[in-house]
Amino acid sequence: MDLALSTPTVATQLFGSGLIGLREGLEAGIVVMILTAFLVKSDRREHLKWLWLGVGAAVAMVVVVFAGIHYGTSTISGLAAEAVAGVSSLIAAAIVTAMVLWMRSAATHISADLRAELSAAVEIGGIAVASLAFFAVGREGLETALLMVGYAENTSGSDWPLLGLLLGIAVAVALTVALYLGAVRISLVKFFTYTGALLVVVAAGILAYGVRALQVVGWLPGIGNVAFDVSAHYDQSSWYGTTLAGLFNLRPDPTVLQVIAWAAYLAVVLTLFLRPRRRAVASSTPAVAVDRTPAS
Amino acid sequence: MVLSACTAKSSGTGDIAVTSTDSACELSSSSASTGTVTFAVANNGSKVTEFYVFGKHNRVLGEVENIGPGVTGKLVVEITEPGTYETACKPGMVGNGIRGTLEVTGEQKSKSDVPADVEQAKARYLDYVRGQLDGLVAQTTTFVAAVKSGDLAAARAQFGLTRTFYERVEPVAESFADLDPAIDMRWDDTEDGKQPFTGFHRIERFLWPPQQSQVGEDGDDISQADLDNAKTDTAALVNVEAEALLGNVTALRDEVRKSDFAFETQSFVKGPQALVDEIAATKVGGEEDRYSRTDLWDFAANIDGSETLIAELQPMITAKNAPLMDKITGQFQAVRDAIGKYRQGDGYVSYDTVTAAQRKELSDKIDALSATLSQVPDLVLGQ
Ligand SMILES: [Cu+2]
């Protein structure tokens, strides 16, 4: 009772909302970061404009929805936002998967030091880049818009949560940039292998997130069917819980269906991605020679 | 089912306040009535929290996520069925949450996930209503000016036309429990004069003073009490009533003009039949305008309003049951023709010249139309 009447301290307000900003920022930033690094590393900077087009469209959508709710007379229910987040997460996961398989073939060619052939080998359409960026950033667009409306219209009247939210987003941006700078520094072959694998893990998280969202909405069964619950040992609202939720959509109490989808996806796509190639990456024989040797 | 995505923001009155802390979840009320239930969820804990409302089988009816410490989040849920519901706060965003129950009472509400095209049709209809109410205010202004200036002949000439605007939009006007009687009550509603007699019919009685010869027991006869009361009418008293009438129709227009004016979808889809039944049940006997005998103006206006409603709903009716729409169109025409027989100049003949047999013919046609229109609500709502 006493607790209910006291308001949280300023530090608690800042930190609590900061974590939300951090999580949402990372969720949106991680795929964009990997995609940017990939395009820069593979000398395909001309595709960056598509990337930013997708990001811009997603941000514009969030702003429009926010303004519509904030200044309008109707709102969007949390469940509807959940349904949209679920569906767009599945779409984002599908595009990432296709993307990763492109990257795999890119890695094959790069291993042969054949950068010139890269553009022919990995033809990623501008539209694909733009739509991936759009879904990756916008997949929680409605949720984010609702979140911002909630903060803007916070009836408790305190500005600290909003400030915390913005600080959290700033930290997420800084982290994303740092990850990016680290990623572009590593060698080309490693880069494609590691970022590819990283992207697969991220996509598995997005898929699991989407599955849960659709379970909440009731389009998929089994929301009450929890696989395990380690929340006693793993605090989702701590800094690490938030970071891992932001990057990989991990949570301590997944449903059975979430775990199955996550594990099955990882098993299949990671195997596809890492399976030995016809021309071994480590081979000292330039792949180009193999390639160009006429069949005898 | 989820596609009632766009919900109206709540007004703030009657909200249930929820206080979520790290270890407790308190609701200011554990009961609510069916319809829209709004929760204002304040997070007074140290962790980010979420709030859920569950229906049967743990189905999520509504949720609000990402409520940081010190933040109040809002959740609007449509609860259509009375019963026991569960609520949960989830500080730290995990697990089953801190559960509570919510007792919902009241009558079962029809599902509010009304097809979008019905909502659009309703919005167009409300535009029509607003136009009619503008006309009503303008026409009433002229009418009241005539009454007050003592130009009773002009007032008599305008009476039927002025009422037309009101009668066309009766389903909307009737949704105002106070304004509708103040504007359109009959002597019968005064309990023989115990309640004040206001509105159109009070002025009508002054313009067409009843005679002893009209006193009787039939529906359109005048009661002795009414006649006696009419003798106390003076120009000064009636001028006050006329002024009040103008104030009330203006208030009605202003209420309906408000952007948050809510007209029940059920009333909308039942409107066509309600208007027609209005004639059949309470007007065809001549009860409505017993002093002036301008009843036919009201009938025609009710039919106008009903046809306008049907015109808005027509695409939905045609898509689901084209023969029904053809039948409706035909029966409207029959009723129109029946009323049209009594046209005279710009208006209609005095209703006391319409014989009992003719009234019967009219009401038979209206009853047939009403029976057909009764199929409309379920059809367009797809229930
Ligand atoms: Cu999120």
XYZ file of C-alpha atoms and ligand atoms in Angstrom:
680
model
C 0.000 0.000 0.000
C 2.759 2.389 0.965
C 4.646 1.393 -2.111
C 1.711 2.221 -4.303
C 1.542 5.750 -3.044
C 5.213 6.575 -3.421
C 6.483 7.581 -6.825
C 9.680 6.095 -8.202
C 12.830 8.137 -7.743
C 14.160 10.231 -10.607
C 17.010 7.777 -11.145
C 14.538 4.891 -11.363
C 12.380 6.799 -13.813
C 15.379 7.650 -16.004
C 16.831 4.158 -15.892
C 13.586 2.275 -16.377
C 12.592 4.219 -19.460
C 16.206 4.348 -20.650
C 16.174 0.570 -20.902
C 13.090 0.673 -23.116
C 14.837 3.168 -25.378
C 17.951 1.002 -25.447
C 16.007 -2.124 -26.337
C 13.891 -0.529 -29.043
C 16.940 1.273 -30.453
C 18.971 -1.913 -30.669
C 16.067 -3.882 -32.117
C 15.804 -1.378 -34.920
C 19.526 -0.704 -35.285
C 21.157 -4.106 -35.352
C 19.903 -5.238 -38.762
C 20.555 -1.820 -40.274
C 24.058 -1.855 -38.845
C 24.920 -5.246 -40.314
C 23.377 -4.306 -43.628
C 25.346 -1.055 -43.789
C 28.599 -2.810 -42.942
C 27.843 -5.427 -45.552
C 27.184 -2.890 -48.286
C 30.257 -0.839 -47.370
C 32.521 -3.855 -47.120
C 31.429 -5.195 -50.437
C 31.923 -1.864 -52.185
C 28.262 -1.433 -52.841
C 27.874 1.988 -51.366
C 25.515 2.948 -54.151
C 22.973 0.742 -52.406
C 23.195 2.748 -49.209
C 20.651 5.194 -50.524
C 18.125 2.356 -50.742
C 18.947 1.431 -47.203
C 18.293 4.938 -45.943
C 15.168 5.138 -48.051
C 13.822 2.091 -46.217
C 14.848 3.448 -42.835
C 13.386 6.863 -43.666
C 10.089 5.336 -44.776
C 9.859 3.362 -41.527
C 10.636 6.410 -39.411
C 8.131 8.494 -41.379
C 5.490 5.836 -40.749
C 6.142 5.957 -37.021
C 5.914 9.758 -37.016
C 2.684 9.773 -39.009
C 1.073 7.180 -36.772
C 2.281 9.036 -33.695
C 0.840 12.339 -34.926
C -2.383 10.622 -35.948
C -2.911 9.226 -32.484
C -1.570 12.159 -30.522
C -3.595 14.824 -32.292
C -6.504 12.664 -33.434
C -9.459 11.275 -31.567
C -8.787 7.594 -32.017
C -5.990 5.302 -31.062
C -4.679 1.896 -32.008
C -5.131 -1.001 -29.665
C -2.057 -2.708 -28.275
C -3.236 -5.970 -29.782
C -3.433 -4.511 -33.277
C 0.108 -3.188 -32.867
C 1.130 -6.645 -31.717
C -0.424 -8.227 -34.819
C 1.420 -5.827 -37.111
C 4.697 -6.378 -35.220
C 4.219 -10.129 -35.502
C 3.564 -10.181 -39.218
C 6.308 -7.703 -40.093
C 8.788 -9.584 -37.911
C 8.104 -12.716 -39.920
C 8.599 -10.775 -43.152
C 11.844 -9.264 -41.853
C 13.096 -12.710 -40.835
C 12.310 -14.040 -44.309
C 14.193 -11.224 -46.046
C 17.161 -11.618 -43.707
C 17.278 -15.312 -44.563
C 17.397 -14.634 -48.274
C 20.009 -11.964 -47.619
C 22.220 -14.308 -45.595
C 22.215 -16.858 -48.392
C 23.310 -14.117 -50.784
C 26.091 -13.251 -48.406
C 27.184 -16.848 -48.365
C 27.712 -16.836 -52.078
C 29.463 -13.489 -51.733
C 31.868 -15.010 -49.234
C 32.640 -17.796 -51.689
C 33.691 -15.353 -54.319
C 35.546 -13.067 -52.005
C 37.585 -15.988 -50.770
C 38.936 -16.191 -54.262
C 39.972 -12.560 -54.052
C 37.748 -11.850 -56.898
C 36.265 -8.610 -55.782
C 35.636 -7.594 -59.328
C 33.152 -10.387 -59.734
C 31.382 -9.490 -56.593
C 28.815 -7.237 -58.100
C 27.817 -9.887 -60.591
C 27.771 -12.617 -57.981
C 25.724 -10.909 -55.348
C 22.981 -9.093 -57.051
C 20.919 -7.622 -54.303
C 18.174 -5.495 -55.677
C 17.771 -2.005 -54.314
C 14.162 -2.805 -53.535
C 15.205 -5.791 -51.422
C 17.597 -3.614 -49.439
C 15.002 -0.905 -48.973
C 12.257 -3.279 -47.903
C 14.499 -5.129 -45.476
C 15.495 -1.819 -43.890
C 11.835 -0.808 -43.794
C 10.641 -3.986 -42.091
C 13.649 -4.221 -39.781
C 13.089 -0.720 -38.468
C 9.359 -0.510 -38.935
C 8.406 -3.953 -37.652
C 7.639 -2.386 -34.315
C 6.549 0.887 -35.788
C 3.077 0.820 -34.290
C 4.428 -0.320 -30.953
C 6.961 2.477 -31.001
C 4.350 5.039 -31.983
C 2.090 3.878 -29.144
C 5.056 3.997 -26.817
C 5.844 7.568 -27.786
C 2.206 8.624 -27.407
C 2.182 7.061 -23.960
C 5.244 9.030 -22.979
C 4.076 12.251 -24.578
C 0.717 12.015 -22.830
C 2.084 10.606 -19.595
C -0.576 11.616 -17.125
C 1.796 11.266 -14.202
C 3.164 14.554 -15.436
C 6.843 13.785 -14.964
C 9.327 14.512 -17.764
C 12.008 12.179 -16.460
C 10.711 9.047 -18.207
C 10.713 10.799 -21.574
C 14.246 12.048 -21.004
C 15.301 8.537 -19.990
C 13.719 7.099 -23.128
C 15.666 9.499 -25.338
C 18.911 8.809 -23.474
C 18.353 5.076 -23.931
C 17.879 5.547 -27.660
C 21.079 7.614 -27.760
C 22.985 4.812 -26.031
C 21.565 2.323 -28.515
C 22.729 4.487 -31.414
C 26.206 4.803 -29.893
C 26.411 1.042 -29.363
C 25.254 0.368 -32.895
C 27.866 2.745 -34.316
C 30.567 1.125 -32.186
C 29.531 -2.317 -33.396
C 29.612 -1.013 -36.929
C 33.103 0.420 -36.584
C 34.267 -2.869 -35.101
C 32.644 -4.819 -37.876
C 34.131 -2.871 -40.774
C 37.610 -3.263 -39.300
C 37.751 -7.036 -39.402
C 39.007 -8.830 -42.474
C 36.744 -9.390 -45.386
C 36.399 -13.151 -45.215
C 35.857 -13.176 -41.470
C 33.443 -10.336 -41.830
C 31.199 -12.207 -44.196
C 31.276 -15.375 -42.154
C 30.739 -13.721 -38.787
C 28.231 -11.064 -39.727
C 26.365 -13.661 -41.724
C 26.205 -15.964 -38.715
C 25.315 -13.032 -36.473
C 22.522 -12.050 -38.794
C 21.156 -15.608 -38.698
C 21.024 -15.470 -34.908
C 19.382 -12.042 -35.013
C 16.850 -13.294 -37.539
C 16.065 -16.310 -35.344
C 15.281 -13.865 -32.535
C 13.077 -11.750 -34.779
C 11.238 -14.882 -35.881
C 10.680 -15.983 -32.280
C 9.532 -12.482 -31.402
C 7.042 -12.549 -34.271
C 5.748 -15.963 -33.202
C 5.106 -14.705 -29.671
C 3.370 -11.566 -30.922
C 0.990 -13.670 -32.996
C 0.411 -15.959 -30.015
C -0.560 -12.970 -27.895
C -2.999 -11.879 -30.572
C -4.416 -15.386 -30.717
C -3.540 -16.146 -34.351
C -1.128 -18.820 -33.190
C -1.982 -21.136 -30.274
C -0.108 -21.773 -27.046
C 0.581 -18.414 -25.435
C 0.087 -20.010 -22.016
C 2.386 -22.910 -22.886
C 5.719 -21.751 -21.507
C 8.780 -23.892 -22.314
C 10.747 -22.754 -19.273
C 10.985 -19.746 -17.018
C 14.367 -18.678 -15.721
C 13.251 -15.181 -14.826
C 14.270 -15.862 -11.228
C 17.885 -15.944 -12.404
C 17.714 -13.752 -15.456
C 16.313 -10.268 -15.005
C 14.853 -9.108 -18.271
C 14.602 -5.548 -17.062
C 18.291 -5.349 -16.150
C 20.869 -3.760 -18.453
C 22.040 -7.143 -19.780
C 18.524 -8.484 -20.151
C 17.588 -5.393 -22.110
C 20.662 -5.526 -24.341
C 20.152 -9.190 -25.156
C 16.471 -8.559 -25.792
C 17.405 -5.674 -28.090
C 20.011 -7.610 -30.062
C 18.668 -11.154 -30.107
C 15.110 -10.844 -28.747
C 16.007 -13.238 -25.952
C 13.586 -13.591 -23.075
C 13.678 -15.777 -19.969
C 10.197 -17.249 -20.366
C 9.654 -18.277 -23.985
C 6.705 -20.355 -25.098
C 7.219 -23.845 -26.466
C 6.335 -22.695 -29.953
C 8.869 -19.864 -29.728
C 11.636 -22.239 -28.727
C 10.752 -24.678 -31.500
C 10.671 -21.938 -34.138
C 13.921 -20.407 -32.888
C 15.829 -23.689 -32.709
C 14.510 -25.039 -35.990
C 15.389 -21.829 -37.776
C 18.910 -21.754 -36.346
C 19.491 -25.395 -37.143
C 18.363 -25.139 -40.739
C 19.686 -21.732 -41.756
C 22.958 -21.856 -39.856
C 23.682 -25.255 -41.378
C 22.881 -23.953 -44.826
C 25.074 -20.944 -44.233
C 28.044 -22.752 -42.758
C 27.989 -25.956 -44.778
C 31.277 -26.566 -46.612
C 31.350 -25.063 -50.034
C 32.399 -26.867 -53.147
C 35.463 -24.666 -53.280
C 36.932 -24.585 -49.833
C 37.490 -21.121 -48.481
C 40.848 -22.131 -47.006
C 42.071 -23.743 -50.195
C 45.341 -22.302 -51.466
C 44.261 -22.891 -55.015
C 42.595 -19.771 -56.247
C 39.003 -20.571 -56.840
C 39.175 -18.556 -59.989
C 41.516 -21.128 -61.465
C 39.116 -23.908 -60.686
C 36.361 -21.839 -62.058
C 38.033 -21.087 -65.301
C 39.468 -24.530 -65.960
C 37.523 -25.997 -68.833
C 35.998 -29.292 -68.007
C 38.041 -32.011 -69.538
C -11.520 -9.886 -34.340
C -8.505 -7.787 -33.702
C -9.329 -5.482 -36.519
C -11.187 -3.174 -34.274
C -7.718 -1.703 -34.352
C -8.871 1.846 -34.385
C -10.562 2.501 -31.070
C -11.839 5.786 -29.805
C -9.679 7.386 -27.178
C -11.421 7.333 -23.855
C -12.780 10.441 -22.243
C -11.139 9.850 -18.886
C -14.253 9.636 -16.761
C -14.925 6.255 -15.270
C -11.420 5.008 -15.965
C -10.169 2.240 -13.730
C -6.899 3.333 -12.146
C -4.316 0.573 -11.930
C -1.252 0.981 -9.776
C 1.569 -1.380 -10.649
C 4.551 -1.775 -8.354
C 7.261 -4.418 -8.287
C 5.159 -6.580 -6.016
C 1.564 -5.424 -6.309
C -1.127 -4.649 -8.849
C -4.028 -2.646 -7.497
C -7.193 -1.753 -9.376
C -9.278 1.167 -8.158
C -12.339 -0.896 -8.961
C -12.750 -4.599 -9.477
C -16.008 -4.216 -11.336
C -17.042 -2.620 -14.599
C -19.964 -2.665 -16.981
C -19.985 -4.049 -20.483
C -18.826 -1.773 -23.244
C -15.615 0.169 -23.408
C -13.505 -0.221 -20.287
C -10.510 2.063 -19.874
C -7.567 1.440 -17.586
C -5.013 4.060 -16.587
C -1.994 2.023 -15.542
C 0.491 3.918 -13.370
C 3.861 2.299 -12.837
C 5.041 3.167 -9.351
C 7.601 0.378 -9.280
C 11.232 0.339 -10.331
C 10.880 -2.006 -13.298
C 9.246 -1.599 -16.667
C 5.756 -3.055 -16.481
C 2.945 -4.332 -18.691
C -0.781 -4.692 -18.091
C -3.104 -7.330 -19.572
C -6.796 -8.146 -19.567
C -7.650 -11.781 -20.218
C -10.882 -13.392 -21.344
C -11.805 -17.066 -21.350
C -8.984 -19.555 -21.825
C -6.425 -16.887 -21.047
C -7.112 -15.159 -24.333
C -5.584 -11.691 -24.330
C -8.315 -9.061 -24.784
C -6.008 -6.098 -24.431
C -2.513 -5.194 -23.380
C -0.358 -2.177 -22.840
C 3.395 -2.671 -22.811
C 6.493 -0.665 -22.080
C 5.280 1.360 -19.139
C 8.429 2.768 -17.586
C 8.694 3.729 -13.913
C 6.790 6.962 -13.328
C 4.785 6.543 -16.526
C 1.028 6.061 -16.832
C -0.102 3.944 -19.748
C -3.622 3.714 -21.087
C -5.535 0.639 -22.148
C -8.950 0.660 -23.788
C -10.713 -2.698 -24.011
C -14.086 -3.600 -25.519
C -15.788 -6.074 -23.245
C -18.979 -7.314 -24.851
C -20.017 -10.079 -22.484
C -20.663 -9.865 -18.755
C -18.596 -12.257 -16.664
C -15.401 -12.630 -14.683
C -12.208 -11.447 -16.362
C -8.611 -11.629 -15.262
C -6.128 -8.798 -15.176
C -2.374 -8.911 -14.736
C 0.464 -6.499 -14.140
C 3.841 -7.807 -15.286
C 6.591 -5.855 -13.589
C 9.840 -6.835 -15.309
C 7.767 -7.945 -18.320
C 7.927 -11.656 -17.503
C 5.953 -14.573 -16.207
C 2.272 -14.842 -15.455
C 2.176 -11.503 -13.755
C 0.315 -10.400 -10.667
C -3.207 -11.533 -11.312
C -6.479 -10.007 -10.276
C -10.112 -10.336 -11.314
C -12.553 -7.951 -12.835
C -16.294 -8.532 -12.548
C -18.109 -7.219 -15.571
C -21.853 -6.736 -15.334
C -24.461 -5.280 -17.624
C -26.197 -6.469 -20.729
C -24.412 -8.194 -23.525
C -23.217 -5.654 -26.052
C -23.277 -6.523 -29.681
C -19.823 -6.891 -31.083
C -18.359 -3.538 -31.837
C -16.241 -4.824 -34.666
C -18.755 -3.411 -37.042
C -17.808 -3.805 -40.698
C -15.812 -0.790 -41.846
C -18.249 0.022 -44.645
C -21.060 0.336 -42.112
C -18.993 2.800 -40.118
C -18.314 4.804 -43.262
C -21.979 4.788 -44.178
C -22.792 6.020 -40.684
C -20.284 8.861 -41.048
C -21.925 9.926 -44.334
C -25.357 9.707 -42.750
C -24.231 11.940 -39.905
C -23.133 14.512 -42.478
C -26.675 14.419 -43.836
C -28.094 14.757 -40.320
C -25.904 17.779 -39.635
C -27.126 19.401 -42.853
C -30.739 18.758 -41.880
C -30.188 20.204 -38.429
C -28.696 23.354 -39.957
C -31.903 23.576 -41.983
C -33.947 22.965 -38.862
C -32.302 25.841 -37.001
C -32.683 28.214 -39.956
C -36.318 27.267 -40.541
C -37.183 27.375 -36.842
C -35.645 30.836 -36.587
C -38.024 32.067 -39.285
C -40.955 30.220 -37.753
C -40.308 31.555 -34.257
C -39.891 35.092 -35.613
C -43.312 34.807 -37.259
C -44.895 33.558 -34.034
C -43.358 36.329 -31.975
C -44.269 39.070 -34.428
C -47.870 37.921 -34.234
C -47.962 36.935 -37.903
C -49.810 33.726 -37.119
C -50.848 33.060 -40.716
C -47.178 32.965 -41.755
C -46.363 30.771 -38.776
C -49.137 28.329 -39.724
C -47.851 28.188 -43.279
C -44.366 27.275 -42.095
C -45.251 24.770 -39.422
C -45.230 21.620 -41.572
C -42.048 22.503 -43.399
C -40.189 23.354 -40.198
C -41.038 20.015 -38.666
C -39.890 18.211 -41.791
C -36.236 18.812 -40.883
C -36.799 17.364 -37.459
C -38.789 14.349 -38.551
C -36.218 13.361 -41.157
C -33.518 12.829 -38.548
C -35.653 11.454 -35.749
C -33.406 8.440 -34.976
C -30.598 10.839 -34.075
C -32.847 13.326 -32.275
C -34.313 10.517 -30.191
C -30.883 9.599 -28.910
C -31.104 12.770 -26.793
C -33.270 11.775 -23.856
C -33.846 15.378 -22.749
C -33.932 17.426 -25.950
C -36.242 15.143 -27.922
C -39.211 15.405 -25.534
C -38.615 19.121 -24.982
C -38.872 19.676 -28.724
C -41.456 17.144 -29.818
C -43.622 16.103 -26.839
C -47.385 15.725 -27.170
C -50.095 16.685 -24.727
C -50.366 12.991 -23.814
C -46.839 13.190 -22.376
C -47.818 15.902 -19.872
C -49.919 13.635 -17.633
C -52.958 15.847 -18.228
C -50.997 19.024 -17.683
C -48.967 18.037 -14.637
C -45.769 18.390 -16.685
C -45.045 21.525 -18.680
C -46.165 21.311 -22.286
C -43.291 22.521 -24.491
C -42.010 22.433 -28.035
C -43.589 22.323 -31.453
C -46.962 20.972 -30.430
C -47.476 23.587 -27.733
C -47.055 26.283 -30.360
C -49.146 24.278 -32.802
C -52.020 24.290 -30.308
C -51.810 28.061 -30.039
C -51.778 28.479 -33.822
C -54.763 26.135 -34.307
C -56.824 26.551 -31.123
C -58.827 23.364 -30.431
C -62.613 23.507 -30.371
C -65.119 21.823 -28.087
C -66.382 19.829 -31.083
C -62.979 18.096 -31.407
C -63.038 16.665 -27.912
C -63.280 12.883 -27.852
C -61.598 9.616 -26.979
C -59.999 8.634 -30.295
C -56.276 8.885 -30.842
C -56.475 12.047 -32.829
C -59.218 13.603 -30.725
C -58.517 16.279 -28.166
C -58.991 15.580 -24.485
C -61.048 17.826 -22.268
C -58.017 18.591 -20.098
C -56.074 19.626 -23.189
C -58.892 21.899 -24.309
C -59.172 23.489 -20.881
C -55.452 23.984 -20.687
C -55.414 25.497 -24.191
C -57.736 28.265 -22.991
C -54.987 29.519 -20.693
C -52.559 29.999 -23.640
C -51.554 33.588 -24.211
C -49.290 35.110 -26.820
C -46.797 36.025 -24.124
C -46.615 32.435 -22.774
C -46.290 30.983 -26.233
C -43.568 33.445 -27.194
C -41.513 32.132 -24.281
C -42.075 28.565 -25.527
C -41.129 29.572 -29.059
C -37.896 31.072 -27.810
C -37.192 27.916 -25.796
C -37.878 25.762 -28.858
C -35.318 27.700 -30.873
C -32.828 27.274 -28.026
C -33.434 23.523 -27.927
C -33.109 22.889 -31.653
C -29.930 24.979 -31.638
C -28.595 22.907 -28.745
C -29.463 19.748 -30.649
C -27.608 20.958 -33.731
C -24.569 21.940 -31.671
C -24.452 18.583 -29.889
C -24.591 16.639 -33.137
C -21.981 18.912 -34.699
C -19.426 18.014 -32.058
C -16.649 15.877 -33.470
C -17.027 13.381 -30.649
C -20.768 12.959 -31.099
C -21.359 9.225 -30.948
C -24.373 7.710 -32.647
C -24.923 4.059 -31.772
C -24.349 1.813 -34.744
C -27.337 -0.276 -33.651
C -29.570 2.795 -33.847
C -28.119 3.551 -37.251
C -28.814 0.179 -38.816
C -32.231 -0.023 -37.168
C -33.018 3.554 -38.186
C -34.768 2.843 -41.493
C -37.295 0.572 -39.839
C -37.618 2.738 -36.730
C -38.659 5.737 -38.824
C -41.230 3.764 -40.737
C -42.598 2.149 -37.591
C -42.864 5.584 -36.077
C -45.508 6.387 -38.662
C -47.306 3.073 -38.414
C -47.400 2.923 -34.627
C -47.882 6.471 -33.471
C -48.766 8.745 -36.361
C -51.014 7.142 -38.912
C -53.990 7.620 -36.581
C -53.385 11.366 -36.699
C -52.106 11.672 -33.118
C -49.036 13.673 -33.950
C -50.428 16.891 -35.364
C -53.945 16.790 -34.006
C -54.391 20.572 -33.947
C -52.932 21.464 -37.333
C -53.643 18.269 -39.283
C -50.271 18.565 -40.964
C -49.559 14.886 -40.281
C -48.765 14.067 -43.892
C -45.757 16.394 -43.771
C -44.374 14.307 -40.935
C -45.032 11.026 -42.756
C -43.230 12.238 -45.840
C -40.322 13.485 -43.751
C -40.013 10.154 -41.907
C -39.955 8.362 -45.232
C -37.295 10.801 -46.516
C -35.141 10.007 -43.516
C -35.638 6.279 -43.883
C -34.818 6.335 -47.591
C -31.664 8.328 -46.933
C -30.538 5.724 -44.420
C -31.260 2.938 -46.866
C -29.398 4.771 -49.622
C -26.299 4.790 -47.404
C -26.677 1.101 -46.648
C -27.669 0.096 -50.162
C -24.280 -1.175 -51.390
C -24.045 -3.535 -48.413
C -27.624 -4.757 -48.792
C -27.237 -5.288 -52.520
C -23.976 -7.156 -52.102
C -25.506 -9.608 -49.669
C -29.092 -9.844 -50.854
C -29.888 -8.061 -54.105
C -33.538 -9.252 -54.306
C -34.174 -7.785 -50.841
C -32.858 -4.421 -51.990
C -35.160 -4.518 -55.020
C -38.082 -5.311 -52.767
C -37.222 -2.413 -50.445
C -36.970 -0.033 -53.384
C -40.346 -1.171 -54.688
C -42.069 -0.849 -51.336
C -40.654 2.620 -50.747
C -42.098 3.631 -54.086
C -45.508 2.235 -53.096
C -45.503 4.207 -49.838
C -44.366 7.348 -51.653
C -47.153 6.954 -54.194
C -49.684 6.449 -51.412
C -48.588 9.644 -49.654
C -48.209 11.490 -52.965
C -51.933 11.129 -53.614
C -52.543 13.714 -50.931
C -50.184 16.359 -52.232
C -51.681 19.813 -52.568
C -49.711 22.773 -53.768
C -46.369 22.840 -51.941
C -47.691 20.667 -49.177
C -50.340 18.176 -48.255
C -54.041 18.103 -47.639
C -55.303 18.363 -44.106
C -55.150 14.908 -42.555
C -58.752 15.014 -41.336
C -59.844 14.783 -44.962
C -58.172 11.389 -45.217
C -60.772 8.727 -44.487
C -60.335 5.745 -42.204
C -60.193 3.434 -45.215
C -57.504 5.559 -46.846
C -55.515 5.633 -43.614
C -55.774 1.843 -43.499
C -54.437 1.569 -47.042
C -51.529 3.806 -46.099
C -50.686 1.867 -42.977
C -50.834 -1.482 -44.804
C -48.188 -0.311 -47.244
C -46.070 1.011 -44.396
C -46.371 -2.236 -42.458
C -45.206 -4.217 -45.482
C -42.184 -1.940 -45.861
C -41.429 -2.211 -42.156
C -41.432 -6.016 -42.290
C -38.897 -5.953 -45.119
C -36.704 -3.358 -43.428
C -36.539 -5.472 -40.281
C -34.100 -7.761 -42.101
C -31.605 -4.961 -42.692
C -29.700 -4.743 -39.363
C -28.634 -8.390 -39.205
C -27.829 -8.396 -42.882
C -25.454 -5.432 -42.860
C -23.856 -6.314 -39.545
C -23.351 -9.846 -40.770
C -24.610 -11.415 -37.560
Cu 9.923 -3.947 -28.891
